[in-house]
Amino acid sequence: MSKFIVNNSGPLQGFVEVSGSKNAVLPLMAATLLTRDECRITDVPELMDVEVMCGLLRSFGAEVHWDMKERSISVKADSIIDTYAPRDLVSKMRASVVAMGPLLVRTGNAKIPLPGGCAIGDRPIDLHIKGFHALGADIRITKEESGHECVEASAAKLVGTEIYLDTPSVGATENIIMAASLADGITIIENAAQEPEIVDLANYMNKMGARIKGAGTDIIKVEGVESLHGAVHSVIPDRIEAGTFMLAAAITRGDVTIGNMLTDHVKPIAAKLRECGCIVENTLEGTRVSMGPNPPVATDIKTLPYPGFPTDVQPQFMTFLTTVQGASMILETVFENRFMHIGELNKMGADIREDGRRAFISGSAKLKGAEVMATDLRAGAALVLAGLVAEGDTVISDVYHIDRGYDSIIEKFKSIGGSIQRI
Ligand code: EPZ
C-alpha cells in the first residue's frame, strides 16, 4: 500500500490547473448506457473511480475505450448482456448505484449489491429506490448466498410521475433523471439536488436528445422520449479539487492561481475564505488566492447541499482553521459521520473537539508531522494540507482514497512548491 510523505513547504506559489470533475464524469459515464449509439466524453480525469466505472460498464456488456493520453472515453452500449452490478466493483465505489437508473429504463431490470464507498456514514439508497418505485418499478431486496443483500428493480416500462426527495440527494436526483428520460410521460422531481454536476449531466443528456428542464434548481422536469442518440461532451472542471487548492494556498499563506475552474462553482468557498481575510481574485488565467496584509481570522462553517458550503471541502477548511487564531465551529449537516479526520489532525497537534455533528476548533496550533491515515477521499486531502505546514515529516497511509478522486495530486502540488512524495 503506497504512502505519502509530506513536508513543510512554506508558502505555495504559482499556477495549477484542475482536472475534470470526478462527481460529474461518473454519472456522465452511466448515462452512456441509455443509448445504443457510441458516446464520447472528453476532459476525463485519470482517477481510480473512473477505472471502476469503466469496469462496471464493461460488466454490463458495453464496449469501453479509455484513451488516457487524450483524456477521452468512448462507450458503445448497443447490447446490454447483464444488469447485475458486480459486488467487487460496487464495494469499491458507492457511485456505482447511478448505473441502476439507465439499466432499469433501458432493459427493464437492474440489480445492485447495497453500496459501499467512503466511510462517511451509512449512505442509504432509499431515495433512489423511492424514485424507481414511483416510476412504476417493482423493488425486491434479495439475499445472495454470501449473505449480502441486493436490491433489484424491474419494470416492463416506466411511467412519468411526481417525485419528492426528502433530502436533495445528488445520486438519487441523477438516477431518477436518467430513469425518467426514457419513461412514458413527464416526471417532476421536487426538492432535487442543485449541484453543478447535475447540470452537467442534464446538458449531456439533452445533447443525446433528452428533454430535461430545471437542472440546477430544486424542481426538475423530465419529458420521456422514445430513445436517445450518441453525443460528445466535455466534463466540467472539478470544483472540489479547485477548493482543495484554494485551501492549500490559504493554509500555507501562499499565492496560487488555479486555472480551468468555473468561479461560479466555488462561490461559497471563496466567500468563506474572504471572511477569513484571504484575497480571492478572479483573473484572466484563473482564480488567485493569497493572504491579505493581516493574519487570517477564524470563522464558522455550516455544510449544506449546493449552493451552500460543500461538505466535500469541509475537512480541508477545518485543517486551515486549525492554523488560524481564534475559535471556529463547523456544523456538518450533510453526512452523519464526516469527522474521521479530527482524530488524525489532533495527532498532529490540532485542538479540535467533536460534539455530534459539530466540531469546535481552537486555532493557531503549530501542527507537527505525524504518522496519520486517510479515512476517506477528502480527509486524505486535508491531511496533505496539514503536512504542508507541519514541522517535520507527515506520513499518510491509505492514500488509495486520495487516488480515487485526485488526478496527479503529487505532480500538481510539486508544481506550486509542495514537498510531497509517494513511497
Ligand atoms: C455525492 O454523493 C458525491 N459523490 C459526494 O462526493 C458528495 O459528498 C455528496 O454527493 C453530497 O454532495 C458523487 O457525486 C460520486 P447524496 P451521494 O446522495 O450522491 C443521504 C466525494 O468526496 N441519502 O447527496 O452519495 C446520505 O446518507 C464524495 O467526492 C439518503 O438518506 O450523496 C447523505 O447523508 C463524497 N438516502 C445525504 O443524503 C438516499 O437515498 C447526501 O447524500 C441517498 C442519500
XYZ file of C-alpha atoms and ligand atoms in Angstrom:
467
model
C 0.000 0.000 0.000
C 1.655 3.292 -1.020
C 2.012 6.213 1.361
C 2.668 9.944 1.014
C 5.467 11.772 2.816
C 4.656 15.485 3.113
C 6.975 18.173 4.494
C 6.704 21.772 5.487
C 6.685 23.570 2.143
C 6.477 27.232 3.032
C 4.069 29.428 1.083
C 2.885 27.714 -2.126
C 3.336 29.862 -5.212
C 2.411 29.607 -8.859
C -0.230 28.234 -11.167
C -2.080 24.911 -11.124
C -4.907 23.621 -13.303
C -7.729 21.427 -12.037
C -8.849 18.326 -13.940
C -12.326 17.213 -14.974
C -14.795 16.612 -12.161
C -14.930 13.148 -10.586
C -18.513 13.719 -9.464
C -19.543 14.787 -12.954
C -17.733 12.165 -15.049
C -19.177 9.180 -13.142
C -22.871 9.934 -13.860
C -21.945 11.039 -17.400
C -20.422 7.585 -17.952
C -23.551 5.923 -16.546
C -25.705 7.942 -18.964
C -23.961 6.318 -21.952
C -25.962 3.158 -21.081
C -29.109 4.990 -22.195
C -28.333 4.648 -25.916
C -27.095 2.022 -28.365
C -25.012 4.642 -30.111
C -21.376 5.413 -29.428
C -20.821 8.185 -26.881
C -17.668 10.143 -26.202
C -16.669 12.041 -23.047
C -13.619 14.325 -23.056
C -11.531 16.059 -20.354
C -11.807 12.846 -18.332
C -9.671 12.895 -15.143
C -7.301 9.966 -14.562
C -8.843 8.518 -11.382
C -9.307 5.077 -9.882
C -13.045 5.735 -9.688
C -13.149 6.214 -13.472
C -11.374 2.862 -13.857
C -14.019 1.232 -11.657
C -16.834 2.800 -13.693
C -15.211 1.529 -16.919
C -15.199 -1.956 -15.380
C -18.818 -1.610 -14.394
C -19.948 -0.569 -17.885
C -17.970 -3.463 -19.399
C -19.594 -5.896 -16.953
C -22.981 -4.880 -18.409
C -21.682 -5.613 -21.909
C -20.699 -2.134 -23.090
C -17.577 -1.580 -25.183
C -15.449 0.975 -23.341
C -12.240 2.558 -24.596
C -10.364 4.982 -22.343
C -7.598 6.945 -24.073
C -5.771 8.365 -21.046
C -3.378 10.389 -23.184
C -6.301 12.055 -24.979
C -8.257 12.145 -21.703
C -11.270 10.778 -23.537
C -13.566 7.798 -23.062
C -15.802 6.259 -25.719
C -18.623 3.900 -24.787
C -20.920 1.848 -27.010
C -23.633 0.021 -25.094
C -25.574 -1.402 -28.031
C -26.170 -4.751 -26.385
C -26.562 -4.986 -22.632
C -25.946 -8.575 -21.588
C -26.169 -8.223 -17.836
C -27.930 -5.906 -15.421
C -26.280 -7.032 -12.195
C -23.562 -4.726 -10.849
C -20.735 -6.958 -9.550
C -20.086 -6.696 -5.824
C -16.326 -6.237 -6.060
C -16.829 -3.069 -8.126
C -19.790 -1.707 -6.158
C -17.966 -2.207 -2.858
C -15.149 -0.003 -4.166
C -17.381 2.853 -5.220
C -20.777 3.975 -3.957
C -21.349 5.919 -7.172
C -21.890 2.557 -8.921
C -25.507 2.964 -7.845
C -26.106 5.536 -10.618
C -25.938 2.730 -13.170
C -29.300 1.456 -11.880
C -31.456 4.165 -13.462
C -30.124 3.692 -17.000
C -30.148 -0.122 -16.761
C -33.695 -0.160 -15.417
C -35.194 2.040 -18.110
C -33.138 0.523 -20.940
C -33.620 -3.189 -20.103
C -36.454 -3.314 -17.550
C -34.137 -4.625 -14.820
C -31.310 -3.516 -12.540
C -29.780 -5.302 -9.590
C -27.064 -3.983 -7.286
C -25.497 -5.106 -4.011
C -26.226 -2.466 -1.387
C -23.381 0.036 -1.982
C -20.155 0.691 -0.113
C -17.967 3.746 -0.680
C -16.283 6.109 1.766
C -16.670 5.549 5.487
C -18.584 8.805 5.890
C -21.897 7.499 7.015
C -24.295 4.683 6.242
C -25.349 6.404 2.989
C -28.567 4.529 2.199
C -30.144 4.489 -1.251
C -33.756 4.681 -0.073
C -34.431 7.818 -2.148
C -33.107 6.143 -5.308
C -35.457 3.206 -4.661
C -38.362 5.561 -3.858
C -37.830 7.198 -7.248
C -37.731 3.924 -9.181
C -40.817 2.678 -7.366
C -42.692 5.914 -8.086
C -41.862 5.443 -11.772
C -43.531 2.030 -11.646
C -40.723 -0.397 -10.864
C -41.171 -3.413 -8.610
C -38.499 -3.434 -5.935
C -37.136 -6.573 -4.270
C -34.475 -6.910 -1.607
C -32.770 -10.278 -2.085
C -30.004 -12.027 -0.162
C -27.078 -13.565 -2.051
C -25.693 -16.912 -0.945
C -22.825 -14.878 0.518
C -25.415 -13.342 2.837
C -25.017 -9.909 1.248
C -28.187 -8.008 0.430
C -29.018 -6.872 -3.090
C -31.724 -4.546 -4.293
C -33.427 -5.387 -7.582
C -35.709 -3.089 -9.581
C -37.768 -4.365 -12.511
C -40.398 -2.823 -14.747
C -41.722 -3.607 -18.238
C -41.906 0.141 -18.686
C -41.573 3.253 -16.544
C -44.259 5.922 -16.402
C -43.568 9.573 -15.603
C -44.771 10.869 -12.236
C -44.088 13.430 -9.492
C -41.340 12.549 -7.030
C -40.466 14.471 -3.857
C -36.979 13.865 -2.446
C -36.904 14.011 1.361
C -33.309 15.186 1.120
C -31.820 16.688 -2.051
C -29.689 13.611 -2.759
C -27.207 14.110 -5.631
C -27.130 10.452 -6.637
C -30.870 9.943 -6.345
C -31.536 13.053 -8.460
C -29.131 11.753 -11.125
C -30.606 8.243 -11.083
C -34.176 9.482 -11.384
C -33.341 11.912 -14.216
C -31.759 9.039 -16.163
C -34.611 6.592 -15.497
C -37.254 9.236 -16.352
C -35.534 10.248 -19.613
C -36.935 7.210 -21.476
C -40.116 6.732 -19.396
C -43.613 7.335 -20.783
C -44.720 10.859 -19.977
C -43.439 13.635 -17.753
C -41.578 13.337 -14.425
C -41.241 16.191 -11.965
C -38.546 15.867 -9.303
C -39.171 18.159 -6.316
C -36.518 19.127 -3.766
C -33.965 17.962 -6.346
C -30.241 18.397 -5.742
C -28.857 21.510 -7.488
C -25.163 20.596 -7.760
C -23.278 21.683 -10.939
C -22.645 18.008 -11.687
C -26.378 17.546 -12.171
C -26.475 20.438 -14.623
C -23.560 18.813 -16.485
C -25.453 15.509 -16.675
C -28.634 17.218 -17.919
C -26.658 19.167 -20.537
C -25.084 15.946 -21.822
C -28.377 14.040 -21.875
C -30.131 16.901 -23.681
C -27.400 16.680 -26.335
C -28.369 12.982 -26.575
C -31.978 14.000 -27.269
C -33.404 14.020 -23.747
C -35.838 16.720 -22.640
C -34.693 17.886 -19.198
C -35.535 21.322 -17.784
C -34.697 22.946 -14.475
C -31.408 21.186 -13.683
C -29.582 23.382 -11.179
C -32.834 24.304 -9.448
C -34.848 22.305 -6.901
C -37.540 21.383 -9.430
C -36.501 19.324 -12.450
C -38.879 18.352 -15.257
C -38.048 15.378 -17.478
C -40.201 14.616 -20.518
C -39.670 10.999 -21.535
C -38.620 10.353 -25.147
C -38.549 7.217 -27.324
C -34.780 6.861 -27.459
C -31.518 8.755 -27.056
C -28.650 9.009 -29.546
C -24.889 9.280 -29.047
C -23.203 12.598 -28.264
C -19.835 14.080 -27.314
C -19.410 16.050 -24.093
C -16.580 17.580 -22.097
C -16.609 17.149 -18.317
C -16.862 20.303 -16.196
C -13.816 21.128 -14.046
C -13.672 19.659 -10.557
C -14.886 22.336 -8.110
C -13.821 20.236 -5.119
C -10.272 19.848 -6.419
C -10.293 23.615 -7.078
C -11.442 24.235 -3.498
C -8.691 21.954 -2.214
C -6.034 24.059 -3.970
C -7.667 27.301 -2.771
C -7.293 25.999 0.791
C -3.704 24.895 0.071
C -2.868 28.494 -0.838
C -4.618 29.799 2.297
C -3.120 27.342 4.792
C 0.436 27.912 3.527
C -0.149 31.697 3.360
C 0.898 31.401 -0.288
C -0.159 32.961 -3.573
C -1.610 30.443 -6.027
C -3.631 30.882 -9.202
C -5.946 28.000 -10.027
C -6.800 27.580 -13.698
C -9.526 25.739 -15.638
C -12.069 26.217 -12.865
C -15.556 27.745 -13.030
C -15.653 30.507 -10.440
C -19.432 30.233 -10.045
C -18.977 26.704 -8.718
C -16.706 27.719 -5.833
C -18.596 30.830 -4.628
C -19.238 29.513 -1.076
C -15.560 28.555 -0.659
C -14.390 31.955 -1.935
C -16.877 33.737 0.352
C -15.685 31.906 3.497
C -12.013 32.434 2.610
C -12.667 36.175 2.176
C -14.399 36.193 5.586
C -11.110 34.857 6.989
C -9.199 37.706 5.381
C -7.910 35.890 2.302
C -7.789 37.676 -1.039
C -9.648 35.727 -3.739
C -9.487 37.372 -7.153
C -10.854 36.147 -10.452
C -8.204 36.904 -13.052
C -7.981 36.033 -16.752
C -5.885 32.943 -16.130
C -7.941 31.747 -13.176
C -8.779 32.309 -9.511
C -5.919 33.733 -7.463
C -5.854 33.034 -3.732
C -3.428 34.856 -1.451
C -3.321 36.189 2.075
C -4.215 39.813 2.868
C -1.854 42.072 4.862
C -3.202 40.777 8.181
C -3.181 37.257 9.628
C -6.362 35.267 8.829
C -9.253 35.314 11.316
C -11.477 32.460 12.464
C -14.944 31.831 11.024
C -17.756 29.268 11.311
C -18.791 26.838 8.557
C -22.096 25.073 8.006
C -22.078 22.481 5.203
C -25.217 22.332 3.067
C -26.354 20.943 -0.269
C -25.402 23.191 -3.201
C -25.363 26.191 -3.369
C -24.384 26.006 0.312
C -20.855 25.288 1.529
C -19.818 21.878 0.083
C -19.331 19.020 2.542
C -16.527 17.760 0.262
C -14.377 20.769 1.231
C -15.199 20.601 4.973
C -12.114 18.567 6.015
C -9.792 20.849 4.041
C -11.323 24.026 5.513
C -11.173 22.524 9.031
C -7.447 21.937 8.544
C -6.957 25.562 7.515
C -8.907 26.737 10.604
C -6.593 24.772 12.928
C -3.857 27.218 11.887
C -5.968 30.366 12.320
C -6.000 32.373 15.574
C -9.327 32.078 17.395
C -12.245 29.700 17.865
C -14.167 28.247 14.919
C -17.119 25.890 14.696
C -18.034 23.571 11.832
C -21.538 22.106 11.540
C -21.654 19.136 9.137
C -25.314 18.815 8.093
C -24.960 16.510 5.046
C -23.263 13.370 6.409
C -23.632 11.973 9.898
C -20.063 10.769 10.165
C -17.688 13.033 8.286
C -15.323 13.926 11.136
C -12.957 10.931 10.889
C -10.122 13.352 10.089
C -10.422 15.090 13.515
C -8.526 12.324 15.320
C -5.788 12.376 12.697
C -5.441 16.188 12.825
C -5.308 16.131 16.646
C -2.418 13.635 16.358
C -0.626 16.476 14.524
C -1.194 18.895 17.369
C -4.512 20.406 16.327
C -7.030 21.182 19.052
C -10.415 20.072 17.745
C -13.322 18.878 19.887
C -16.120 16.880 18.266
C -19.684 17.019 19.560
C -22.104 15.133 17.314
C -22.265 16.994 14.019
C -20.357 19.953 15.418
C -16.582 20.387 15.563
C -15.048 23.115 17.747
C -11.592 24.225 16.608
C -9.293 26.362 18.698
C -6.882 27.534 16.097
C -3.336 28.815 15.743
C -1.939 25.373 16.573
C 1.537 24.787 15.305
C 0.977 21.459 13.581
C 3.703 18.875 13.804
C 4.389 15.973 11.453
C 2.999 12.557 12.435
C 2.002 9.169 11.011
C -1.653 9.576 10.015
C -4.242 7.693 7.991
C -6.522 8.847 5.215
C -10.007 7.725 6.302
C -11.760 8.921 3.163
C -11.036 10.824 -0.008
C -11.362 14.394 1.249
C -9.967 13.640 4.720
C -6.865 12.382 2.922
C -6.597 15.642 1.008
C -6.949 17.554 4.288
C -4.015 15.615 5.768
C -1.874 16.603 2.774
C -2.686 20.267 3.501
C -1.783 19.737 7.166
C 1.520 18.136 6.160
C 2.412 21.139 4.000
C 2.541 23.386 7.087
C 3.510 20.933 9.854
C 7.021 20.839 11.298
C 8.673 17.541 10.374
C 7.587 14.615 8.196
C 3.926 13.723 7.855
C 3.437 10.154 6.626
C -0.056 9.480 5.274
C -1.201 5.881 4.798
C -4.203 4.506 2.884
C -3.610 7.072 0.147
C -5.634 4.949 -2.277
C -8.553 7.029 -1.009
C -6.838 10.123 -2.386
C -6.018 8.445 -5.704
C -9.738 7.734 -6.128
C -10.525 11.406 -6.512
C -7.418 13.452 -7.295
C -5.679 13.248 -10.685
C -1.875 13.686 -10.412
C -2.055 15.260 -6.968
C 1.695 14.800 -6.325
C 2.735 16.499 -9.573
C 0.249 19.309 -9.061
C 1.394 20.116 -5.517
C 5.076 19.877 -6.567
C 4.396 22.322 -9.402
C 3.455 25.023 -6.870
C 6.253 24.233 -4.415
C 4.675 21.490 -2.334
C 7.068 18.994 -0.769
C 5.259 15.676 -1.220
C 6.497 12.212 -2.247
C 4.760 8.896 -2.811
C 6.593 5.937 -1.224
C -22.416 12.759 -3.952
O -22.574 11.579 -3.179
C -20.915 12.919 -4.140
N -20.379 11.753 -4.838
C -20.241 13.067 -2.771
O -18.860 13.295 -3.003
C -20.830 14.285 -2.067
O -20.265 14.394 -0.784
C -22.347 14.114 -1.943
O -22.916 13.916 -3.265
C -23.013 15.338 -1.322
O -22.706 16.474 -2.076
C -20.574 11.666 -6.172
O -21.182 12.524 -6.796
C -19.986 10.462 -6.841
P -26.129 12.214 -1.545
P -24.053 10.935 -2.965
O -26.967 11.131 -2.106
O -24.842 11.086 -4.221
C -28.439 10.865 2.323
C -16.570 12.980 -2.723
O -15.820 13.196 -1.769
N -29.166 9.986 1.410
O -26.376 13.638 -1.950
O -23.853 9.605 -2.402
C -26.997 10.384 2.505
O -26.948 9.403 3.517
C -17.912 12.333 -2.490
O -16.323 13.278 -3.914
C -30.263 9.288 1.893
O -30.625 9.408 3.061
O -24.603 11.915 -1.841
C -26.266 11.635 2.879
O -26.404 11.849 4.276
C -18.118 12.010 -1.013
N -30.931 8.453 1.061
C -27.018 12.735 2.125
O -28.282 12.175 1.731
C -30.560 8.276 -0.256
O -31.231 7.506 -0.981
C -26.307 13.196 0.875
O -26.145 12.077 0.059
C -29.437 8.988 -0.724
C -28.751 9.835 0.124
